[in-house]
Amino acid sequence: MDNSSLRAPAETAVKQCLNLQSDESCAVVTDDQRKAIGEALYRVAAEVTDDAVFVRYPPGEQHGAEPPAPVAGAMATADVVLAPTTKSLSHTEARTDANEAGARVATLPGISEGVFLMGLDADYHRIEQHCEDVLAQVKDADEIRVTSPQGTDITFGIGAREWHMDTGIVHEAGEMSNLPAGEVFLAPETADGTFVVDGTMRPHGKLDGKQLTFEVEDGYVTDIDDPDIRAQVEDAADEVGRDAYNLAELGIGTNVAVTELVGSVLLDEKAGGTVHIAIGDDHAMGGDVHAPIHLDGILTEPTVYADGEVVDLPETNGD
């Protein structure tokens, strides 16, 4: 792919989403496998400000793994951080510390050049409005239930946890977003039931008719019918015990520009009208569990109820 084609999405990220200013510093953090995207972002950032740096390191071993200390240091001292990386930095202390220091952060975990082009060809102010519409319907509910034709029937207790919006508009100090963006999400206090993933989930990518079933009790996954995903969670459990099985996230996609799943969790979990449910780490989204994994599974045909009332979900046809 001609690297010049990456300029337009890079401009969307740097200018519309992050609103980088000429008197601000910017750190573009990438790795050896996402170098082209990192360089495209750096070129645009360097045209806006003289205080831009490009930091590259070998890909992390797994999503949520901490970056090297010099990378974390660059993140913590910048006004704006853009992180296109193979393994996600979203759920890391480095990202949290950067936000707490006042940085505006956009992580682009697992981003490919194709997803970069497709996912940032969107009006993020419109996506922000869809996020606000969904949030208004769920924010005061004590209980969220999700069902699907594939067999999902799971109920989440919200408790004192707060909902968050991932709008892609990161204009205030201390804010963070994934890019591509578009979701409303939280770390529930508890969950019980069954969820069936039929969309996308690592390490399989797009499932194309395959279904993955998870049983949940008292906020922990108790059964995983897929051996590959089970092995990932078991490996994490060797390090942190039961916390690896934590039911970490409930998210609702609001990006109506994503009209079909492509096999990238980063993009597919944002598709309007989908739901994603994650296992593992939730400390970065208001929970209290630290784990070396955060595995999202996407449900393509969910019905969401907030205290028994059906939630009106945005649709990928643009409505």
CSV table of C-alpha atoms in Angstrom, one decimal:
chain,number,residue,atom,x,y,z
A,1,MET,CA,0.0,0.0,0.0
A,2,ASP,CA,1.2,3.5,-0.9
A,3,ASN,CA,2.0,5.2,2.4
A,4,SER,CA,0.6,8.4,1.0
A,5,SER,CA,-2.8,6.9,1.2
A,6,LEU,CA,-2.5,6.8,5.0
A,7,ARG,CA,-2.3,10.6,5.2
A,8,ALA,CA,-6.0,11.3,5.1
A,9,PRO,CA,-6.9,9.0,8.1
A,10,ALA,CA,-3.8,10.3,9.9
A,11,GLU,CA,-5.1,13.8,9.5
A,12,THR,CA,-8.5,12.7,10.9
A,13,ALA,CA,-6.8,11.2,13.9
A,14,VAL,CA,-4.4,14.1,14.7
A,15,LYS,CA,-6.6,17.0,13.8
A,16,GLN,CA,-10.3,16.1,14.2
A,17,CYS,CA,-10.0,13.4,16.9
A,18,LEU,CA,-7.1,14.7,19.0
A,19,ASN,CA,-7.2,18.4,18.1
A,20,LEU,CA,-3.4,18.7,18.3
A,21,GLN,CA,-2.3,22.3,18.7
A,22,SER,CA,1.0,24.0,17.6
A,23,ASP,CA,2.0,24.7,21.2
A,24,GLU,CA,1.5,21.1,22.4
A,25,SER,CA,3.8,18.1,22.5
A,26,CYS,CA,2.9,14.8,20.8
A,27,ALA,CA,4.3,11.3,21.2
A,28,VAL,CA,3.6,8.7,18.5
A,29,VAL,CA,4.2,5.3,20.0
A,30,THR,CA,4.3,2.3,17.7
A,31,ASP,CA,6.1,-1.0,17.1
A,32,ASP,CA,8.0,-2.7,14.4
A,33,GLN,CA,4.8,-4.2,12.8
A,34,ARG,CA,2.8,-0.9,12.8
A,35,LYS,CA,5.6,1.3,11.6
A,36,ALA,CA,3.9,2.7,8.5
A,37,ILE,CA,0.8,3.9,10.4
A,38,GLY,CA,3.0,5.4,13.1
A,39,GLU,CA,5.1,7.2,10.6
A,40,ALA,CA,1.9,8.6,8.9
A,41,LEU,CA,0.7,9.9,12.2
A,42,TYR,CA,4.1,11.4,13.1
A,43,ARG,CA,4.4,13.2,9.7
A,44,VAL,CA,1.0,14.9,10.3
A,45,ALA,CA,1.8,15.7,13.9
A,46,ALA,CA,5.2,17.1,13.0
A,47,GLU,CA,3.5,19.5,10.6
A,48,VAL,CA,1.3,20.8,13.4
A,49,THR,CA,3.9,21.1,16.2
A,50,ASP,CA,7.7,21.2,16.5
A,51,ASP,CA,7.5,19.1,19.7
A,52,ALA,CA,6.6,15.7,18.2
A,53,VAL,CA,8.5,12.5,18.8
A,54,PHE,CA,8.3,9.0,17.2
A,55,VAL,CA,8.9,6.1,19.6
A,56,ARG,CA,9.2,2.6,18.3
A,57,TYR,CA,9.7,-0.7,20.2
A,58,PRO,CA,9.4,-4.5,19.5
A,59,PRO,CA,5.7,-5.7,19.7
A,60,GLY,CA,4.5,-6.7,23.1
A,61,GLU,CA,3.9,-10.3,23.9
A,62,GLN,CA,0.2,-9.9,24.6
A,63,HIS,CA,-2.6,-7.3,24.8
A,64,GLY,CA,-2.3,-5.3,28.0
A,65,ALA,CA,1.4,-6.0,28.5
A,66,GLU,CA,3.3,-2.9,29.7
A,67,PRO,CA,5.6,-1.1,27.2
A,68,PRO,CA,9.3,-0.5,28.0
A,69,ALA,CA,10.0,2.1,30.6
A,70,PRO,CA,11.3,4.7,28.1
A,71,VAL,CA,8.0,4.4,26.1
A,72,ALA,CA,5.9,4.8,29.2
A,73,GLY,CA,8.0,7.9,30.0
A,74,ALA,CA,7.4,9.5,26.7
A,75,MET,CA,3.7,8.9,27.1
A,76,ALA,CA,3.6,10.4,30.5
A,77,THR,CA,5.3,13.6,29.5
A,78,ALA,CA,3.3,14.4,26.3
A,79,ASP,CA,0.2,16.5,25.8
A,80,VAL,CA,-1.1,14.1,23.1
A,81,VAL,CA,-0.3,10.4,22.7
A,82,LEU,CA,-1.2,8.3,19.6
A,83,ALA,CA,-0.4,4.6,20.0
A,84,PRO,CA,-0.8,2.4,16.9
A,85,THR,CA,0.5,-0.9,18.3
A,86,THR,CA,0.2,-4.6,17.5
A,87,LYS,CA,-0.7,-5.4,21.2
A,88,SER,CA,-3.1,-3.1,23.0
A,89,LEU,CA,-1.8,-0.4,25.3
A,90,SER,CA,-5.4,0.6,26.3
A,91,HIS,CA,-5.4,-1.5,29.5
A,92,THR,CA,-2.0,-0.7,30.8
A,93,GLU,CA,-0.5,1.4,33.7
A,94,ALA,CA,1.4,3.4,31.1
A,95,ARG,CA,-1.8,4.6,29.4
A,96,THR,CA,-3.4,5.2,32.8
A,97,ASP,CA,-0.4,7.2,34.0
A,98,ALA,CA,-0.3,9.3,30.9
A,99,ASN,CA,-4.0,10.2,31.3
A,100,GLU,CA,-3.5,11.0,34.9
A,101,ALA,CA,-0.7,13.3,33.9
A,102,GLY,CA,-3.1,15.2,31.7
A,103,ALA,CA,-2.3,13.6,28.3
A,104,ARG,CA,-5.0,13.1,25.6
A,105,VAL,CA,-4.5,9.5,24.5
A,106,ALA,CA,-5.7,7.6,21.5
A,107,THR,CA,-4.7,3.9,21.3
A,108,LEU,CA,-5.0,2.0,18.0
A,109,PRO,CA,-4.5,-1.6,19.1
A,110,GLY,CA,-4.0,-4.2,16.4
A,111,ILE,CA,-4.6,-1.6,13.8
A,112,SER,CA,-3.9,-2.6,10.2
A,113,GLU,CA,-3.5,-0.3,7.3
A,114,GLY,CA,-6.9,-1.4,5.9
A,115,VAL,CA,-8.7,-0.8,9.2
A,116,PHE,CA,-6.9,2.5,9.6
A,117,LEU,CA,-8.3,3.6,6.2
A,118,MET,CA,-11.8,2.2,6.7
A,119,GLY,CA,-12.3,3.0,10.4
A,120,LEU,CA,-11.2,6.6,10.2
A,121,ASP,CA,-13.3,7.4,7.2
A,122,ALA,CA,-16.1,8.6,9.5
A,123,ASP,CA,-17.7,11.7,11.0
A,124,TYR,CA,-16.7,11.4,14.6
A,125,HIS,CA,-19.0,14.2,15.7
A,126,ARG,CA,-21.9,12.1,14.5
A,127,ILE,CA,-20.6,9.1,16.3
A,128,GLU,CA,-20.3,11.2,19.4
A,129,GLN,CA,-24.1,11.9,19.1
A,130,HIS,CA,-24.9,8.2,18.8
A,131,CYS,CA,-22.8,7.6,22.0
A,132,GLU,CA,-24.8,10.2,23.8
A,133,ASP,CA,-28.1,8.7,22.7
A,134,VAL,CA,-27.2,5.3,23.9
A,135,LEU,CA,-25.7,6.6,27.2
A,136,ALA,CA,-29.0,8.4,28.0
A,137,GLN,CA,-30.9,5.1,27.8
A,138,VAL,CA,-28.6,3.0,30.0
A,139,LYS,CA,-26.9,5.4,32.5
A,140,ASP,CA,-29.6,5.2,35.2
A,141,ALA,CA,-30.3,1.5,35.0
A,142,ASP,CA,-29.5,-0.8,37.8
A,143,GLU,CA,-29.5,-3.9,35.5
A,144,ILE,CA,-28.7,-4.5,31.9
A,145,ARG,CA,-29.8,-7.7,30.2
A,146,VAL,CA,-28.5,-8.9,26.8
A,147,THR,CA,-30.1,-11.6,24.7
A,148,SER,CA,-29.5,-12.9,21.2
A,149,PRO,CA,-30.9,-15.4,18.7
A,150,GLN,CA,-27.7,-17.4,19.1
A,151,GLY,CA,-28.5,-18.2,22.8
A,152,THR,CA,-27.2,-15.2,24.7
A,153,ASP,CA,-29.0,-14.4,27.9
A,154,ILE,CA,-26.9,-12.6,30.4
A,155,THR,CA,-27.7,-10.0,33.1
A,156,PHE,CA,-25.2,-7.4,34.3
A,157,GLY,CA,-25.4,-5.7,37.7
A,158,ILE,CA,-24.2,-2.1,37.4
A,159,GLY,CA,-23.8,-1.2,41.0
A,160,ALA,CA,-21.7,1.9,41.5
A,161,ARG,CA,-19.8,1.5,38.2
A,162,GLU,CA,-20.0,4.3,35.7
A,163,TRP,CA,-20.6,4.1,32.0
A,164,HIS,CA,-18.0,5.6,29.6
A,165,MET,CA,-18.2,6.9,26.0
A,166,ASP,CA,-15.5,6.1,23.4
A,167,THR,CA,-16.4,8.8,20.9
A,168,GLY,CA,-13.1,9.4,19.1
A,169,ILE,CA,-13.3,13.0,20.1
A,170,VAL,CA,-10.4,13.5,22.6
A,171,HIS,CA,-10.2,17.2,23.2
A,172,GLU,CA,-9.9,17.5,26.9
A,173,ALA,CA,-6.9,16.9,29.1
A,174,GLY,CA,-6.9,13.4,30.6
A,175,GLU,CA,-9.3,11.9,28.1
A,176,MET,CA,-8.7,8.6,26.2
A,177,SER,CA,-10.2,6.8,23.2
A,178,ASN,CA,-9.6,3.9,21.0
A,179,LEU,CA,-9.4,4.7,17.3
A,180,PRO,CA,-11.4,3.7,15.3
A,181,ALA,CA,-13.9,4.7,18.0
A,182,GLY,CA,-17.6,4.4,18.7
A,183,GLU,CA,-18.9,2.6,21.8
A,184,VAL,CA,-20.5,3.1,25.2
A,185,PHE,CA,-19.1,0.7,27.8
A,186,LEU,CA,-18.5,-0.1,31.5
A,187,ALA,CA,-17.0,-2.7,33.8
A,188,PRO,CA,-20.0,-4.2,35.5
A,189,GLU,CA,-19.9,-5.1,39.1
A,190,THR,CA,-21.3,-8.6,38.5
A,191,ALA,CA,-22.9,-10.8,35.8
A,192,ASP,CA,-24.7,-14.0,35.5
A,193,GLY,CA,-25.8,-16.1,32.5
A,194,THR,CA,-24.6,-17.2,29.1
A,195,PHE,CA,-23.2,-15.2,26.2
A,196,VAL,CA,-22.6,-16.5,22.7
A,197,VAL,CA,-20.0,-14.8,20.5
A,198,ASP,CA,-20.9,-15.0,16.8
A,199,GLY,CA,-19.0,-12.0,15.3
A,200,THR,CA,-15.3,-11.6,16.0
A,201,MET,CA,-12.9,-12.8,18.8
A,202,ARG,CA,-9.2,-13.3,19.1
A,203,PRO,CA,-7.5,-15.5,18.1
A,204,HIS,CA,-10.0,-16.6,15.5
A,205,GLY,CA,-10.8,-13.2,13.9
A,206,LYS,CA,-14.2,-13.2,12.1
A,207,LEU,CA,-16.0,-16.3,13.1
A,208,ASP,CA,-18.0,-16.8,9.8
A,209,GLY,CA,-20.7,-19.1,11.3
A,210,LYS,CA,-18.8,-20.4,14.2
A,211,GLN,CA,-20.1,-19.7,17.7
A,212,LEU,CA,-18.3,-19.4,21.0
A,213,THR,CA,-20.2,-20.0,24.2
A,214,PHE,CA,-19.3,-18.7,27.7
A,215,GLU,CA,-21.0,-19.4,31.0
A,216,VAL,CA,-20.8,-16.7,33.7
A,217,GLU,CA,-21.6,-16.9,37.4
A,218,ASP,CA,-21.1,-14.1,40.0
A,219,GLY,CA,-19.0,-12.0,37.7
A,220,TYR,CA,-16.6,-14.8,36.5
A,221,VAL,CA,-16.5,-16.9,33.5
A,222,THR,CA,-17.0,-20.5,34.6
A,223,ASP,CA,-17.0,-22.4,31.3
A,224,ILE,CA,-15.4,-21.7,27.8
A,225,ASP,CA,-16.3,-24.1,25.0
A,226,ASP,CA,-13.5,-23.0,22.7
A,227,PRO,CA,-10.1,-24.6,23.5
A,228,ASP,CA,-8.0,-21.8,22.0
A,229,ILE,CA,-9.6,-19.1,24.0
A,230,ARG,CA,-9.7,-21.3,27.1
A,231,ALA,CA,-5.9,-21.8,26.7
A,232,GLN,CA,-5.3,-18.0,26.6
A,233,VAL,CA,-7.3,-17.5,29.8
A,234,GLU,CA,-5.6,-20.4,31.5
A,235,ASP,CA,-2.2,-19.0,30.7
A,236,ALA,CA,-3.2,-15.7,32.2
A,237,ALA,CA,-4.6,-17.5,35.3
A,238,ASP,CA,-1.2,-19.1,35.9
A,239,GLU,CA,0.0,-15.5,36.5
A,240,VAL,CA,-3.0,-13.8,38.3
A,241,GLY,CA,-5.4,-16.7,39.3
A,242,ARG,CA,-9.1,-16.2,39.2
A,243,ASP,CA,-8.9,-12.6,38.0
A,244,ALA,CA,-8.1,-13.9,34.5
A,245,TYR,CA,-11.7,-15.2,34.4
A,246,ASN,CA,-13.2,-11.8,35.4
A,247,LEU,CA,-16.2,-10.6,33.3
A,248,ALA,CA,-14.6,-7.4,32.5
A,249,GLU,CA,-16.7,-5.3,30.1
A,250,LEU,CA,-20.0,-4.8,28.5
A,251,GLY,CA,-19.8,-2.5,25.4
A,252,ILE,CA,-22.4,-1.3,22.9
A,253,GLY,CA,-21.1,-0.3,19.4
A,254,THR,CA,-22.1,3.1,18.0
A,255,ASN,CA,-20.0,3.6,14.8
A,256,VAL,CA,-22.6,3.5,12.0
A,257,ALA,CA,-19.8,3.8,9.4
A,258,VAL,CA,-18.8,0.2,10.1
A,259,THR,CA,-21.2,-1.6,7.8
A,260,GLU,CA,-19.7,-5.1,8.0
A,261,LEU,CA,-17.3,-7.0,10.3
A,262,VAL,CA,-13.8,-7.5,8.9
A,263,GLY,CA,-12.2,-9.7,11.6
A,264,SER,CA,-10.5,-6.9,13.5
A,265,VAL,CA,-11.7,-6.6,17.1
A,266,LEU,CA,-10.7,-3.0,17.2
A,267,LEU,CA,-13.0,-2.1,14.3
A,268,ASP,CA,-15.7,-4.7,14.7
A,269,GLU,CA,-16.5,-4.0,18.3
A,270,LYS,CA,-17.4,-0.4,17.3
A,271,ALA,CA,-20.0,-1.5,14.7
A,272,GLY,CA,-23.3,0.2,15.3
A,273,GLY,CA,-25.9,-2.1,16.9
A,274,THR,CA,-23.4,-4.8,18.1
A,275,VAL,CA,-22.5,-5.7,21.7
A,276,HIS,CA,-19.1,-6.9,22.9
A,277,ILE,CA,-18.4,-8.6,26.2
A,278,ALA,CA,-14.8,-9.0,27.5
A,279,ILE,CA,-12.9,-11.2,29.9
A,280,GLY,CA,-9.9,-10.3,32.1
A,281,ASP,CA,-8.6,-6.8,32.9
A,282,ASP,CA,-11.0,-4.0,33.8
A,283,HIS,CA,-9.0,-1.6,35.9
A,284,ALA,CA,-8.6,0.9,33.1
A,285,MET,CA,-12.4,1.3,32.7
A,286,GLY,CA,-13.4,1.7,36.3
A,287,GLY,CA,-13.1,-1.9,37.6
A,288,ASP,CA,-10.7,-3.3,40.2
A,289,VAL,CA,-9.1,-6.3,38.4
A,290,HIS,CA,-5.6,-6.3,37.0
A,291,ALA,CA,-4.9,-9.1,34.5
A,292,PRO,CA,-2.6,-9.6,31.6
A,293,ILE,CA,-5.5,-10.2,29.1
A,294,HIS,CA,-8.6,-8.4,27.9
A,295,LEU,CA,-10.4,-10.5,25.4
A,296,ASP,CA,-13.4,-9.0,23.6
A,297,GLY,CA,-16.1,-11.1,21.9
A,298,ILE,CA,-18.6,-9.5,19.5
A,299,LEU,CA,-22.3,-10.3,19.3
A,300,THR,CA,-23.9,-9.3,16.0
A,301,GLU,CA,-27.7,-9.6,16.8
A,302,PRO,CA,-28.1,-8.4,20.4
A,303,THR,CA,-31.2,-7.1,22.1
A,304,VAL,CA,-30.3,-4.9,25.1
A,305,TYR,CA,-32.7,-4.2,28.0
A,306,ALA,CA,-32.1,-1.4,30.6
A,307,ASP,CA,-34.2,-2.3,33.7
A,308,GLY,CA,-36.5,-4.2,31.4
A,309,GLU,CA,-36.9,-1.5,28.7
A,310,VAL,CA,-35.5,-2.2,25.2
A,311,VAL,CA,-32.6,0.0,24.3
A,312,ASP,CA,-32.7,1.7,20.8
A,313,LEU,CA,-29.4,0.8,19.3
A,314,PRO,CA,-27.8,2.7,16.4
A,315,GLU,CA,-27.8,0.8,13.1
A,316,THR,CA,-25.1,0.5,10.5
A,317,ASN,CA,-27.3,1.8,7.8
A,318,GLY,CA,-26.7,5.3,9.2
A,319,ASP,CA,-29.9,5.8,11.2
